[in-house]
Amino acid sequence: MIVIIDSSKNQSIAAYLKKLWCYRNLILIFAYRNIQGKIAQTRLGIFIILLQAIILTLVFGFFISRFITFLVSYPYLLFAVTGMMAWYIFSYIATFSGTSIMQNRQIASKIYFPRIILPFSYGLSVLLDFTGWLIVLTALLIYYGIMPSYNFWAFFLFLIIDVITGLAVGLWIALLSIKNRDVALFAPLIIGIGMFFTPVFYPVKVLPEYLADILYFNPLACVVEGFRWSLFNSPFDIRFLWGFLIILLLFITSVFFFVKKDGNMADNI
Amino acid sequence: MDRKIVISAQNLKKHYFISKGLFSFLQKREKNNIITVLNGINLEIDKGEILGIIGRNGSGKSTLLKVLSGVTSPSGGKAIINGKIVSAIEVAGGFNPDLNALENIRLLGRIWGVSTKEIHKLESDIINFSRLKEFIYLPVKKFSTGMVGRLAASIIIYIKADIYLFDEVLNGSDQLFKRQLHNKILNLQSNGSTILFATHNATDVLALCNRVILIDSGKIIFNGNAFKGIIQYRKLIQADLSKLILSQPIVNINNVKSNNISFNHIKMISTGECHQLSLTLLAAPGFYSQGTVHIIINNAFDIPVGHTSFFMEKIPEKCNLSCNFPLTLLTDGIYTISLAASLIPEKWMFFPRILEFEIKTNIKQQNDFIPGISLTQAKWNISC
């Protein structure tokens, strides 16, 4: 095995992606470590992650939905849970992958591996949290006696879009906060505000026309509406795919810049 | 036997840019905000070598290892590495403080590309070698520095690789583990692995390395025999070290009463083969009945290499002592003298490094600069 160490200017994206393929096992290992690190020193262990979804649903179902409800063609709790689920997955990935380089600087500044693996690993470890939501969702579907629609297959397609959205935002946060931490500190705030611009708790139709038009460019709106369309066959406006295009662009550019920055990353974290 | 080069570096360079303030990105990359850490390193390392890398703090040792292991890219130049590389840089690197030792072994092993099956085989070896059997279920954050270092070094050393990079792994380790690791490293070498060992501990270099490179401000200023390298290193820091010799003012404590005893007017005169050390002893009256004065000679690495003692049946209030001693046994180099006194009623006094002197002989065989006592009386035989 011959390795040539060269200055970062001369490294190509293709070579990096090739290396990433060689190290692909590491994504799994880091994802496992993320989960292990999260449940370290807890008594409930893995159940604590599942409990989060259950508690959030119960609190929403018993308290909040008594005061705020919107009329939809299926139970409002299901509407809100699918929204929260999409939002949770996105914000989990965006927040954690955004700070992943910083959190793992101990390892990233001492051992060589393609560092893009660190943010990517959160896209995989989110699947455990997703399982928690899936259990809640299944339980609610059974409780209300609703069969998922024929579009069910698309559910996982939108899940992938959800993950990519989280990763794109997370990678950009990570990129912008390698040297200066300002962005990393503001990111949770901005992500939090973003929830109000996404139809998590309210249906799009309650918005005035001009506001709804803006929503088409929100990739999360695409995911949320996509989830509902695939499960309950609620109407899905094809214009929501604009958001998907935007996030695809963001994702590709973030990977590109991340690769370019990787060589000297260890100096700044 | 043909030579196989495993690492070859050509003109490796590394700069860091310092940025300050809100609009730092507008700054030009000028000379005053660039730090050059590596300034053109050319290096070739053969298979099966144990190479010591020495130098002062911040001279670029760690950065060189980081560049060679691929953790950070060089700013210029190129290096070709032929073989699998594993590295223990800045010791605790890579541990997750929340996970316990066993989980960390598995994790680090996987990161270094060892399969799960192999790790299971290695686990018990690593635990035995690090002597941490009682602590394997303890989170690593509760470990002491020495224990973390031990665990890190043990993991690295059991991973199969062609090139091992060690950076200050033995900081904070005890003597026993040092010896263990030395033996293991020599073992790896005999199996054909190459080892790079960065340290500023002279004893580690002398115990292990067959070649040494001395790095100062990003450049290799010496490359060769370990003994010579250590002497060169010592010479490099000599000017600063000499300033730190505890000279007379500290020993010359005027307040004899609180200290009960003190040495004054310490002087050393060299007369050819003999050295004479003279000093004045001041003692508070009626405190000590008798005592012994020791002169201890330390070599450049602060290791005692010789001593002479003088027993006094009665300690007067003030007396002048002088001692003549031959130094023909010592080889070329810089030595320091420490003074000590053991007194009755029981008290041990010690004044470390109060004088420094250099020995220069004209004996020819000594151009290898091997430190220590030269056994001039030894007899050699040759039979073919």
XYZ file of C-alpha atoms in Angstrom:
653
model
C 0.000 0.000 0.000
C 1.624 3.233 -1.113
C 0.233 6.519 0.109
C 1.327 9.814 -1.325
C 0.980 12.766 0.974
C 0.587 15.960 -0.915
C -0.519 19.472 -0.194
C -4.301 19.807 -0.019
C -4.509 21.948 -3.138
C -3.615 18.980 -5.274
C -6.237 16.600 -3.904
C -9.096 15.697 -6.187
C -12.692 15.072 -5.242
C -12.648 11.702 -6.977
C -9.671 10.529 -4.929
C -11.421 11.667 -1.782
C -14.601 9.820 -2.625
C -12.527 6.749 -3.379
C -10.949 7.003 0.064
C -14.402 7.506 1.554
C -15.429 4.226 -0.027
C -12.431 2.476 1.535
C -13.414 3.849 4.931
C -17.157 3.192 4.514
C -17.214 0.825 7.496
C -16.259 3.728 9.674
C -19.629 5.438 9.141
C -21.275 2.476 10.807
C -18.742 2.468 13.617
C -19.184 6.149 14.315
C -22.954 5.848 14.132
C -22.734 3.090 16.719
C -20.464 5.283 18.796
C -22.876 8.224 18.590
C -25.587 6.047 20.057
C -23.232 4.531 22.611
C -22.091 7.975 23.667
C -25.665 9.205 23.949
C -26.813 6.420 26.214
C -23.640 6.215 28.288
C -24.409 6.523 31.994
C -28.164 6.208 31.558
C -30.172 3.569 33.362
C -32.720 3.160 30.622
C -30.104 2.660 27.948
C -31.470 2.448 24.453
C -35.068 2.936 25.640
C -34.338 6.513 26.559
C -34.128 7.323 22.864
C -37.428 5.565 22.136
C -39.035 7.286 25.103
C -38.339 10.734 23.691
C -40.767 10.223 20.833
C -43.404 8.694 23.104
C -43.233 11.474 25.679
C -43.363 14.190 23.036
C -46.439 12.579 21.477
C -48.188 12.111 24.809
C -47.576 15.694 25.872
C -48.841 16.923 22.544
C -51.787 14.570 22.403
C -53.071 15.245 25.910
C -52.332 18.922 26.401
C -51.397 21.029 23.453
C -53.872 19.553 20.965
C -56.717 20.477 23.328
C -56.014 24.158 22.747
C -54.727 24.242 19.203
C -56.239 22.108 16.503
C -56.668 22.461 12.798
C -59.250 20.703 10.731
C -57.737 18.020 8.531
C -59.318 15.006 6.829
C -57.723 12.598 9.344
C -57.046 12.864 13.119
C -55.067 15.997 13.939
C -52.715 14.093 16.262
C -51.534 12.013 13.307
C -51.030 15.205 11.350
C -48.890 16.701 14.093
C -46.921 13.518 14.794
C -45.833 13.115 11.159
C -44.770 16.754 11.189
C -42.861 16.441 14.438
C -41.221 13.270 13.221
C -39.896 14.897 10.053
C -38.811 17.917 12.008
C -37.109 15.891 14.723
C -35.092 13.864 12.235
C -33.985 16.979 10.417
C -33.045 18.980 13.480
C -31.242 16.009 15.051
C -29.023 15.536 12.014
C -28.491 19.239 11.365
C -27.574 20.032 14.963
C -25.368 17.047 15.658
C -23.605 16.818 12.339
C -23.059 20.567 12.470
C -21.075 20.209 15.675
C -19.683 16.737 14.949
C -16.242 17.918 13.887
C -15.991 20.108 16.947
C -17.259 17.398 19.280
C -14.881 14.814 17.880
C -11.840 17.026 17.536
C -9.987 14.721 19.910
C -10.166 12.007 17.329
C -10.273 14.111 14.171
C -7.067 15.941 14.976
C -5.121 12.805 15.771
C -6.162 9.976 13.515
C -6.494 10.186 9.792
C -9.784 9.299 8.107
C -12.001 11.198 5.677
C -13.618 13.553 8.145
C -16.862 13.836 6.244
C -17.601 10.497 7.886
C -18.280 12.275 11.179
C -21.297 14.320 9.987
C -22.456 11.452 7.801
C -22.547 9.097 10.757
C -25.359 11.119 12.296
C -27.439 10.497 9.219
C -27.227 6.850 10.137
C -27.554 7.006 13.907
C -30.769 8.990 13.505
C -32.385 5.739 12.417
C -32.697 4.715 16.052
C -34.644 7.862 16.868
C -36.649 7.259 13.732
C -37.538 3.804 15.018
C -38.965 5.422 18.128
C -41.180 7.660 16.010
C -42.155 4.750 13.794
C -43.377 2.828 16.841
C -45.433 5.815 17.970
C -46.832 6.275 14.492
C -47.768 2.605 14.140
C -49.445 2.638 17.519
C -51.474 5.713 16.549
C -52.434 4.200 13.199
C -53.695 1.104 14.962
C -55.501 3.198 17.600
C -57.319 5.239 14.973
C -57.783 2.200 12.752
C -56.278 3.874 9.708
C -54.573 1.918 6.919
C -51.675 3.716 5.254
C -52.428 4.654 1.649
C -51.013 3.014 -1.454
C -48.347 5.685 -1.634
C -46.691 4.132 1.387
C -43.536 3.234 -0.562
C -42.772 6.941 -0.992
C -42.542 7.351 2.755
C -38.970 6.073 2.750
C -38.115 8.226 -0.243
C -39.133 11.280 1.728
C -37.211 9.966 4.699
C -34.081 9.994 2.540
C -34.820 13.564 1.480
C -35.251 14.412 5.150
C -31.840 12.931 5.973
C -30.167 14.695 3.051
C -31.713 17.992 4.131
C -30.342 17.521 7.628
C -26.920 16.581 6.294
C -26.747 19.496 3.863
C -27.577 22.006 6.582
C -25.314 20.217 9.068
C -22.376 20.078 6.670
C -22.678 23.779 5.972
C -22.803 24.555 9.683
C -19.761 22.347 10.230
C -17.913 23.989 7.357
C -18.625 27.506 8.533
C -17.710 26.759 12.110
C -14.352 25.074 11.675
C -12.391 28.230 12.234
C -14.922 30.497 13.884
C -17.563 29.118 16.175
C -20.070 31.950 15.648
C -22.218 30.006 13.220
C -22.293 26.919 15.409
C -23.631 28.970 18.303
C -26.404 30.584 16.269
C -27.375 27.473 14.356
C -29.699 25.884 16.973
C -31.550 29.201 17.269
C -32.058 29.523 13.546
C -33.054 25.888 13.187
C -35.566 26.410 15.998
C -37.095 29.417 14.271
C -37.231 27.445 11.049
C -39.907 25.218 12.552
C -42.440 28.053 12.360
C -41.831 28.333 8.640
C -42.575 24.673 8.138
C -46.092 23.191 8.196
C -45.362 20.999 11.210
C -48.395 21.935 13.296
C -50.512 23.820 10.781
C -51.758 22.790 7.339
C -50.612 24.848 4.354
C -54.129 25.747 3.390
C -54.586 28.025 6.424
C -51.878 30.307 5.085
C -52.569 33.174 2.695
C -51.574 32.500 -0.915
C -48.361 34.556 -0.972
C -46.977 32.839 2.156
C -47.766 29.403 0.810
C -45.766 30.259 -2.301
C -42.674 30.822 -0.186
C -43.174 27.475 1.482
C -42.545 25.684 -1.790
C -38.888 26.553 -1.426
C -38.658 25.080 2.047
C -37.247 21.558 1.672
C -38.685 20.553 5.015
C -42.158 21.502 3.829
C -41.617 19.084 0.986
C -40.717 16.306 3.433
C -43.564 17.007 5.850
C -46.164 17.203 3.131
C -44.595 14.174 1.474
C -44.935 12.114 4.644
C -48.605 13.018 4.909
C -49.226 12.309 1.272
C -47.591 8.889 1.450
C -49.392 7.866 4.648
C -52.811 9.489 4.427
C -53.048 10.362 0.739
C -53.530 14.019 1.573
C -53.002 16.358 -1.409
C -49.347 16.946 -2.330
C -48.444 19.960 -4.420
C -45.755 19.013 -6.922
C -44.248 22.485 -6.529
C -42.864 21.366 -3.165
C -40.125 19.600 -5.106
C -38.479 23.000 -5.610
C -37.286 22.693 -2.041
C -35.819 19.329 -2.845
C -33.845 20.786 -5.754
C -32.515 23.529 -3.540
C -31.358 21.081 -0.911
C -29.734 18.870 -3.509
C -27.714 21.850 -4.668
C -26.812 22.729 -1.080
C -25.815 19.150 -0.378
C -23.531 18.823 -3.385
C -21.826 22.142 -2.741
C -21.361 21.320 0.941
C -19.696 18.000 0.124
C -17.507 19.730 -2.449
C -16.270 22.390 -0.039
C -15.912 19.912 2.778
C -13.557 17.803 0.689
C -11.535 20.875 -0.187
C -11.272 21.884 3.456
C -10.566 18.444 4.868
C -6.777 18.551 4.456
C -6.228 21.451 6.786
C -9.183 20.840 9.063
C -7.079 19.396 11.851
C -5.177 22.668 12.189
C -8.219 24.717 13.021
C -10.490 22.586 15.149
C 20.747 -6.800 1.014
C 18.878 -4.151 -0.845
C 17.550 -1.154 0.918
C 13.836 -0.609 1.201
C 12.658 2.900 1.903
C 9.312 3.083 3.667
C 9.034 6.809 4.168
C 10.526 9.407 1.936
C 9.757 13.055 2.426
C 10.771 15.732 0.002
C 10.860 19.336 1.051
C 7.872 19.052 3.389
C 6.515 22.373 4.514
C 3.770 23.430 6.832
C 2.536 26.906 7.552
C -0.208 28.081 9.824
C -2.098 31.281 9.332
C -3.116 33.302 12.303
C -6.286 35.274 11.917
C -7.535 37.826 14.354
C -10.669 39.855 14.654
C -14.007 40.097 12.960
C -12.733 40.818 9.476
C -9.812 38.445 9.558
C -10.720 36.990 6.183
C -9.842 40.339 4.621
C -6.297 40.079 5.965
C -3.619 39.333 3.461
C -1.530 36.287 4.113
C 1.528 38.296 4.938
C 4.703 37.288 6.640
C 3.690 38.473 10.082
C 0.617 36.305 10.293
C 2.243 33.138 9.039
C 3.892 30.656 11.354
C 6.235 28.229 9.688
C 6.268 24.949 11.544
C 7.988 22.726 9.005
C 10.446 24.422 6.746
C 11.559 21.961 4.134
C 12.027 18.527 5.659
C 13.895 15.976 3.583
C 13.943 12.545 5.078
C 14.346 8.931 4.087
C 13.568 6.123 6.465
C 14.522 2.529 5.820
C 12.429 -0.470 6.660
C 13.168 -1.785 10.136
C 14.587 1.401 11.556
C 13.803 2.911 14.929
C 14.090 6.606 14.307
C 14.128 9.026 17.183
C 12.846 12.522 16.574
C 14.117 15.011 19.093
C 13.850 18.726 19.435
C 12.576 21.405 21.701
C 8.897 21.998 22.433
C 7.276 23.547 19.394
C 10.094 22.660 17.056
C 7.791 20.702 14.748
C 8.133 17.083 15.918
C 4.430 16.470 16.359
C 3.556 18.365 13.207
C 5.940 16.205 11.199
C 4.287 13.070 12.551
C 0.844 14.533 11.900
C 1.757 15.273 8.314
C 3.279 11.835 7.798
C 0.232 10.099 9.249
C -2.053 12.172 7.021
C -3.931 13.933 9.792
C -3.098 17.263 8.241
C -1.943 18.120 4.764
C 1.411 19.744 4.182
C 1.479 23.257 2.733
C 4.156 22.217 0.317
C 6.326 19.302 -0.608
C 5.523 15.657 -0.849
C 5.901 12.455 1.110
C 5.636 8.899 -0.093
C 4.673 6.297 2.437
C 4.991 2.674 1.641
C 2.970 0.634 4.053
C 0.215 0.792 6.622
C 0.736 3.469 9.186
C -0.639 3.693 12.727
C 0.086 6.524 15.073
C -0.294 7.541 18.682
C -0.142 11.306 18.482
C -0.493 13.367 21.622
C -1.377 10.242 23.515
C -5.037 10.369 24.470
C -6.150 11.028 20.919
C -9.166 9.153 19.832
C -10.593 8.047 23.130
C -14.206 8.728 23.872
C -14.089 9.775 27.515
C -17.592 8.471 28.264
C -16.930 4.940 27.073
C -15.056 2.422 29.154
C -11.626 1.090 28.355
C -12.838 -2.064 26.635
C -15.285 -0.185 24.412
C -12.543 2.267 23.542
C -10.187 -0.547 22.597
C -12.833 -1.917 20.229
C -13.635 1.495 18.815
C -10.042 2.558 18.236
C -9.203 -0.812 16.790
C -12.051 -0.470 14.306
C -11.001 3.047 13.384
C -7.529 1.731 12.622
C -9.079 -0.797 10.324
C -8.831 -3.937 12.446
C -11.747 -6.312 11.951
C -14.018 -7.122 14.881
C -12.796 -10.698 14.927
C -9.175 -9.685 15.231
C -9.914 -7.175 17.945
C -11.564 -9.875 20.040
C -8.364 -11.860 19.742
C -6.209 -8.882 20.667
C -8.337 -7.593 23.547
C -6.823 -9.755 26.257
C -3.295 -9.070 25.020
C -3.870 -5.334 25.057
C -5.401 -5.438 28.532
C -2.596 -7.566 29.906
C 0.055 -5.419 28.326
C -1.408 -2.198 29.661
C -1.901 -3.760 33.121
C -5.354 -2.195 33.387
C -7.320 -5.354 34.070
C -9.164 -3.945 37.085
C -10.115 -0.785 35.228
C -11.452 -2.020 31.909
C -15.053 -1.286 32.805
C -14.258 2.222 34.025
C -14.980 5.199 31.733
C -11.733 6.517 30.323
C -12.454 9.995 31.713
C -11.736 8.619 35.175
C -8.282 7.401 34.155
C -5.077 9.124 35.213
C -2.780 10.563 32.550
C -0.379 7.668 32.844
C -3.176 5.125 32.481
C -4.566 6.819 29.373
C -1.108 6.860 27.854
C -0.611 3.215 28.694
C -3.906 2.236 27.122
C -3.249 4.260 23.968
C 0.236 2.874 23.493
C -0.920 -0.689 24.158
C -3.656 -0.475 21.537
C -1.359 0.944 18.885
C 1.377 -1.547 19.544
C -0.912 -4.540 19.029
C -2.294 -3.326 15.717
C -0.516 -4.914 12.837
C 1.136 -2.266 10.699
C 4.299 -1.500 8.802
C 5.014 1.864 10.330
C 4.361 2.983 13.890
C 4.441 6.611 14.930
C 4.780 7.370 18.617
C 4.606 10.893 19.896
C 5.451 11.359 23.552
C 3.628 8.173 24.442
C 5.715 7.583 27.513
C 4.935 10.910 29.183
C 3.612 10.075 32.600
C 4.213 6.361 32.349
C 6.054 4.497 35.052
C 9.413 2.797 34.685
C 7.881 -0.648 34.372
C 5.684 0.268 31.444
C 8.532 2.127 29.786
C 10.606 -1.023 29.813
C 7.666 -3.095 28.580
C 7.075 -0.747 25.678
C 10.763 -0.567 24.810
C 10.911 -4.332 24.603
C 7.782 -4.499 22.506
C 9.086 -1.867 20.121
C 12.345 -3.757 19.700
C 10.252 -6.841 19.080
C 8.298 -5.079 16.355
C 11.505 -3.907 14.779
C 12.874 -7.426 14.580
C 9.666 -8.381 12.756
C 10.428 -5.792 10.120
C 8.318 -2.846 11.252
C 9.562 0.710 11.187
C 9.159 2.887 14.240
C 9.270 6.658 14.557
C 9.594 7.844 18.093
C 9.280 11.532 18.913
C 10.331 12.532 22.386
C 12.443 14.962 24.319
C 13.455 12.362 26.799
C 17.089 11.453 26.203
C 16.904 8.127 27.990
C 14.182 6.847 25.667
C 16.223 7.787 22.642
C 19.371 6.171 23.974
C 17.503 3.035 25.001
C 15.852 2.518 21.624
C 16.854 4.438 18.585
C 19.525 3.561 16.103
C 19.175 6.856 14.342
C 18.071 10.247 15.476
C 16.981 13.367 13.712
C 17.150 16.648 15.521
C 14.575 19.201 14.460
C 14.835 22.860 15.245
C 12.498 25.544 13.934
C 11.153 23.239 11.276
C 14.426 22.008 9.863
C 16.462 18.887 10.351
C 19.741 20.069 11.775
C 21.185 16.692 12.624
C 20.647 13.242 11.217
C 22.640 10.282 12.426
C 23.847 8.307 15.390
C 21.680 8.639 18.493
C 24.506 9.436 20.899
C 25.800 12.213 18.711
C 22.259 13.461 18.201
C 21.656 13.723 21.897
C 24.883 15.642 22.369
C 23.868 17.962 19.535
C 20.472 18.462 21.124
C 22.139 19.238 24.392
C 24.442 21.731 22.684
C 21.447 23.394 21.081
C 19.873 24.128 24.400
C 23.155 24.545 26.283
C 23.192 28.339 26.247
C 19.744 28.486 27.813
C 20.488 25.669 30.199
C 23.624 27.302 31.563
C 21.597 30.312 32.547
C 19.468 28.063 34.694
C 22.320 26.678 36.783
C 21.565 27.390 40.410
C 24.551 29.573 41.011
C 25.991 30.735 44.265
C 23.403 33.284 45.382
C 20.914 30.548 46.063
C 23.310 28.429 48.055
C 24.791 31.414 49.742
C 22.015 31.883 52.233
C 23.061 34.458 54.723
C 20.557 33.422 57.293
C 22.444 30.459 58.627
C 20.303 30.256 61.730
C 17.073 29.234 60.079
C 18.826 26.998 57.624
C 21.426 25.786 60.146
C 23.983 25.059 57.470
C 25.108 26.594 54.213
C 27.821 26.394 51.591
C 29.579 29.529 50.443
C 32.204 30.576 47.964
C 31.960 27.515 45.798
C 34.688 27.495 43.217
C 36.078 25.007 40.813
C 39.562 25.111 39.399
C 40.740 22.763 36.694
C 44.397 21.921 36.634
C 45.112 19.541 33.835
C 43.882 16.119 34.868
C 42.721 17.215 38.286
C 39.817 19.359 39.347
C 39.634 21.174 42.612
C 36.407 22.187 44.210
C 36.594 24.495 47.167
C 33.872 25.841 49.357
C 33.195 27.385 52.711
C 30.907 25.660 55.131
C 28.918 27.719 57.592
C 26.958 26.063 60.367
C 24.890 27.306 63.267
C 26.753 26.431 66.459
C 25.620 23.425 68.450
C 23.117 22.147 65.969
C 24.813 19.238 64.319
C 27.271 16.944 65.963
C 28.688 15.350 62.848
C 28.008 14.896 59.173
C 29.148 13.921 55.726
C 29.545 16.223 52.743
C 28.938 14.741 49.284
C 29.952 16.030 45.892
C 27.834 14.488 43.163
C 28.728 14.704 39.478
C 25.821 14.491 37.022
C 26.083 14.011 33.306
C 24.295 16.079 30.673
C 21.037 14.216 31.306
C 21.083 14.900 35.051
C 22.009 11.337 35.834
C 24.594 10.937 38.627
C 27.741 9.385 37.256
C 30.142 9.834 40.146
C 30.404 11.049 43.687
C 32.851 11.577 46.483
C 32.074 11.914 50.200
C 33.878 13.419 53.153
C 33.034 12.523 56.733
C 33.408 15.157 59.424
C 33.424 14.081 63.064
C 32.779 17.572 64.289
C 31.179 20.400 62.419
C 32.802 23.735 63.142
C 31.043 27.056 62.800
C 33.043 27.946 59.751
C 35.550 25.986 57.748
C 37.001 25.822 54.292
C 36.787 22.550 52.455
C 38.514 21.612 49.281
C 38.493 18.460 47.257
C 40.781 17.299 44.476
C 39.373 14.736 42.144
C 40.597 13.248 38.893
C 38.113 13.182 36.041
C 40.002 11.036 33.595
C 37.245 8.452 33.664
C 34.599 10.766 32.263
C 34.178 11.253 28.556
C 33.768 14.530 26.749
C 30.734 16.518 27.603
C 29.083 18.860 29.973
C 28.627 17.917 33.611
C 26.996 19.519 36.575
C 27.874 19.275 40.232
C 25.384 18.912 43.043
C 26.223 19.260 46.701
C 24.676 17.300 49.512
C 25.156 16.866 53.203
C 23.862 14.199 55.549
C 23.947 15.395 59.106
C 23.372 14.095 62.591
C 20.819 14.665 64.143
C 19.268 13.302 61.053
C 18.926 15.794 58.221
C 19.524 15.544 54.502
C 20.416 18.649 52.605
C 20.649 18.819 48.859
C 21.710 21.610 46.538
C 21.189 20.413 42.978
C 23.121 21.717 39.955
C 25.171 24.484 41.447
C 28.086 24.310 39.042
C 28.624 23.334 35.483
C 31.821 22.292 33.766
C 32.907 20.826 30.513
C 35.404 18.094 29.865
C 37.354 18.079 26.669
C 39.876 15.353 26.088
C 41.951 14.675 23.076
C 41.485 10.945 23.041
C 40.859 9.814 19.511
C 38.462 6.914 19.975
C 35.846 9.141 21.447
C 34.483 10.668 18.278
C 31.288 8.655 18.687
C 30.410 10.685 21.763
C 29.180 7.830 23.863
C 28.350 9.302 27.236
C 29.362 7.889 30.593
C 32.524 6.612 32.166
C 35.198 5.482 29.782
C 36.773 2.317 31.108
C 40.358 3.072 30.255
C 41.590 -0.025 32.083
C 39.518 -2.433 29.989
C 41.479 -4.898 27.901
C 40.373 -6.012 24.459
C 41.168 -9.231 22.693
C 40.723 -10.092 19.087
C 40.891 -13.581 17.644
C 39.983 -14.539 14.137
